[in-house]
Amino acid sequence: EEQRSLLLSSSSCFSPPQGVRLSYGTAGFRADATLLQSTVYRIGILAALRALKMESSVTGIMITASHNKVTDNGVKVADPSGGMLSQDWEPFADALANAPTPQHLLQLITEFVKKEKIPLEGVRPATVLLGRDTRPSGESLLEAAKQGISSILGVAAVDMGIVTTPQLHWMVLARNKGLKAHELDYFEQLSSSFRCLIDLIPSEGRMSERDLKLVVDGANGVGGEKLEVLKTMLDNLFIEVRNSGKDEGVLNEGVGADFVQKEKVVPHGFGSQDIGLRCASLDGDADRLVYFCVPPSKGCSNIELVDGDKMLSLFAIFVKEQLHTLSKEIGENTGSNYQPRLGVVQTAYANGASTNFLKKLQLEVIFTPTGVKYLHEKAAEFDIGIYFEANGHGTILFSESFLCWLEARHEELSSASKGSEQETAALRLLAVSKLINQAVGDALSGLLLVEAILQHMGWSIHTWSELYQDLPSRQLKVKVVDRTAVVTANAERIVVRPPGIQEAINTETAKYPQGRSFIRPSGTEDVIRVYAEASTQEAADSLANSVAILVD
Ligand code: 16G
Ligand code: ZN
């Protein structure tokens, strides 16, 4: 009864916006910030219920609209695992957001609590961690989330302040493992595992000071701000942060990983003074990362882009090399028969050249639909699963059982053959598992891993970039009335509805050497996205255009 009246009174302060239907898309709710008060309040309720349902654990709420414009905002929930909200709760999120009155809302909650058997009374207190990016609207939305959380008895909200999306996910995971989960602990873990990887580099590989310099575009968002702190804890890497959000620039405007990856041009604040330097770009909430080089001459405006596919390739090469070393025999010791399963996960957007490259490395390549939750889930099926979207979101997941085995193996090796290449390989993999965010793709930890591996290999960004040559590609979007009319299968690589379209796409594609094209409904906008690649840029453009006409 107390619970009922609490919910009724608090929800009366948050009426949903008129005439808009919100849906928990690929990455939570996103809209113009002025529309989101009631949704965020309701997501506060959901995250609190989720924490109670999962045996009074810790869940999280992140308020961000990532790479979208500064006036937008959004909200998403981190599950106790640190990953995305379990997909079977998404319909409940939709229903909550769209309930027209407090009475409807209460009824929905009552039914859901019953159906899911969520314990409301006599339970241990649960916690929801709250975070937000640098958007000005974040402060009042965070208040709304707090109101939602505290309208569920037995659940406390803890405000982590302005954090990157991956930091918030990391904190949720750390708290549920009973570990320290403050921002300083995060920085500590990243910087110490980075140092560990650097210390394990064979001495002949050391780079010159100039090669240790990296210039980072912070998208005028939270990532740049955090990197300014993190970089002071690092030796052996000299980071200059631009677009850190401290000066004039606007969040995501002409800057950031999404802009750089889609437009293939240098972000604001970069130019001819950076020719020859290694550059990287974060997105607005620092869960995406791409690398790039400023083009050598004025006439050529296209940057040399090193995207998520190439990060995946770099990580895969390094991990595979360590696994190989680890499996080598040492003297009488026959090593171990255990063969950990290494797999990589991509989406249809992965450049065809990257998929070929990975297959040549004899890696198991799996495809999933677009969206972190799908990739993450697949990667988690391997002992070591590496996933990346071409747009720069990705990470490496290590299974608990593999890590246990690795710890034990390392113990064994360090007593039997300390300093052996096998022991060093084990140490490297352990360091990678601590450096790379196990909850979600993280631009800051990804950046440190890239830097450590480049130093380990003694590679320049060009050596890395030349692992393979990207096929020219083009992305277009077509505005449509009803994007749900397009239904895809086979990880979005085939259209099954409307009938006939796939055949027409096949006919167009067949006209181009190395042609590949697909369409899919966006999960975040009312558009159908078109992707095409072919052996030349002209061909890719022309294929994309003719496929776009089929959609119209
Ligand atoms: C969201 C997804 C991202 C995906 C993008 C596709 C998360 C955290 N983010 O930003 O992974 O690439 O949507 O957008 O899942 P689209 O469906 O509009 O093409
Ligand atoms: Zn993002």
CSV table of C-alpha atoms in Angstrom, one decimal, residues 193 195-204 206 318-319 321-328 330 402 406-407 409-433 456:
chain,number,residue,atom,x,y,z
A,193,SER,CA,47.5,-3.0,-17.0
A,195,ARG,CA,52.0,-0.3,-17.9
A,196,CYS,CA,52.2,-4.1,-17.5
A,197,LEU,CA,51.8,-4.6,-21.3
A,198,ILE,CA,54.5,-2.0,-22.0
A,199,ASP,CA,56.9,-3.5,-19.5
A,200,LEU,CA,56.5,-6.8,-21.3
A,201,ILE,CA,57.6,-5.5,-24.7
A,202,PRO,CA,60.9,-7.0,-25.9
A,203,SER,CA,63.4,-4.2,-25.6
A,204,GLU,CA,64.4,-4.1,-29.3
A,206,ARG,CA,61.0,0.4,-28.3
A,318,PHE,CA,47.9,-10.0,-31.0
A,319,VAL,CA,45.8,-12.4,-29.1
A,321,GLU,CA,50.1,-14.6,-31.3
A,322,GLN,CA,50.0,-14.9,-27.5
A,323,LEU,CA,47.9,-18.0,-27.6
A,324,HIS,CA,50.3,-19.5,-30.1
A,325,THR,CA,53.3,-18.8,-27.9
A,326,LEU,CA,51.5,-20.1,-24.8
A,327,SER,CA,50.8,-23.4,-26.5
A,328,LYS,CA,54.5,-24.0,-27.4
A,330,ILE,CA,59.0,-25.9,-23.0
A,402,PHE,CA,39.4,-19.3,-19.6
A,406,LEU,CA,45.1,-18.8,-17.6
A,407,GLU,CA,45.7,-17.8,-14.0
A,409,ARG,CA,48.7,-21.8,-16.2
A,410,HIS,CA,50.6,-18.7,-15.3
A,411,GLU,CA,51.2,-20.0,-11.8
A,412,GLU,CA,52.6,-23.2,-13.2
A,413,LEU,CA,54.8,-21.4,-15.7
A,414,SER,CA,56.2,-18.9,-13.3
A,415,SER,CA,57.4,-21.6,-11.0
A,416,ALA,CA,58.7,-23.9,-13.7
A,417,SER,CA,60.1,-21.4,-16.2
A,418,LYS,CA,59.9,-17.9,-15.0
A,419,GLY,CA,60.6,-15.3,-17.7
A,420,SER,CA,60.0,-17.8,-20.5
A,421,GLU,CA,58.2,-16.6,-23.6
A,422,GLN,CA,55.2,-18.8,-22.5
A,423,GLU,CA,55.0,-17.1,-19.1
A,424,THR,CA,55.3,-13.7,-20.7
A,425,ALA,CA,52.4,-14.5,-23.1
A,426,ALA,CA,50.2,-15.6,-20.2
A,427,LEU,CA,51.0,-12.3,-18.4
A,428,ARG,CA,50.1,-10.3,-21.5
A,429,LEU,CA,46.8,-12.0,-21.9
A,430,LEU,CA,46.0,-11.4,-18.3
A,431,ALA,CA,46.9,-7.8,-18.7
A,432,VAL,CA,44.7,-7.5,-21.7
A,433,SER,CA,41.8,-8.9,-19.8
A,456,HIS,CA,54.7,-4.1,-29.0
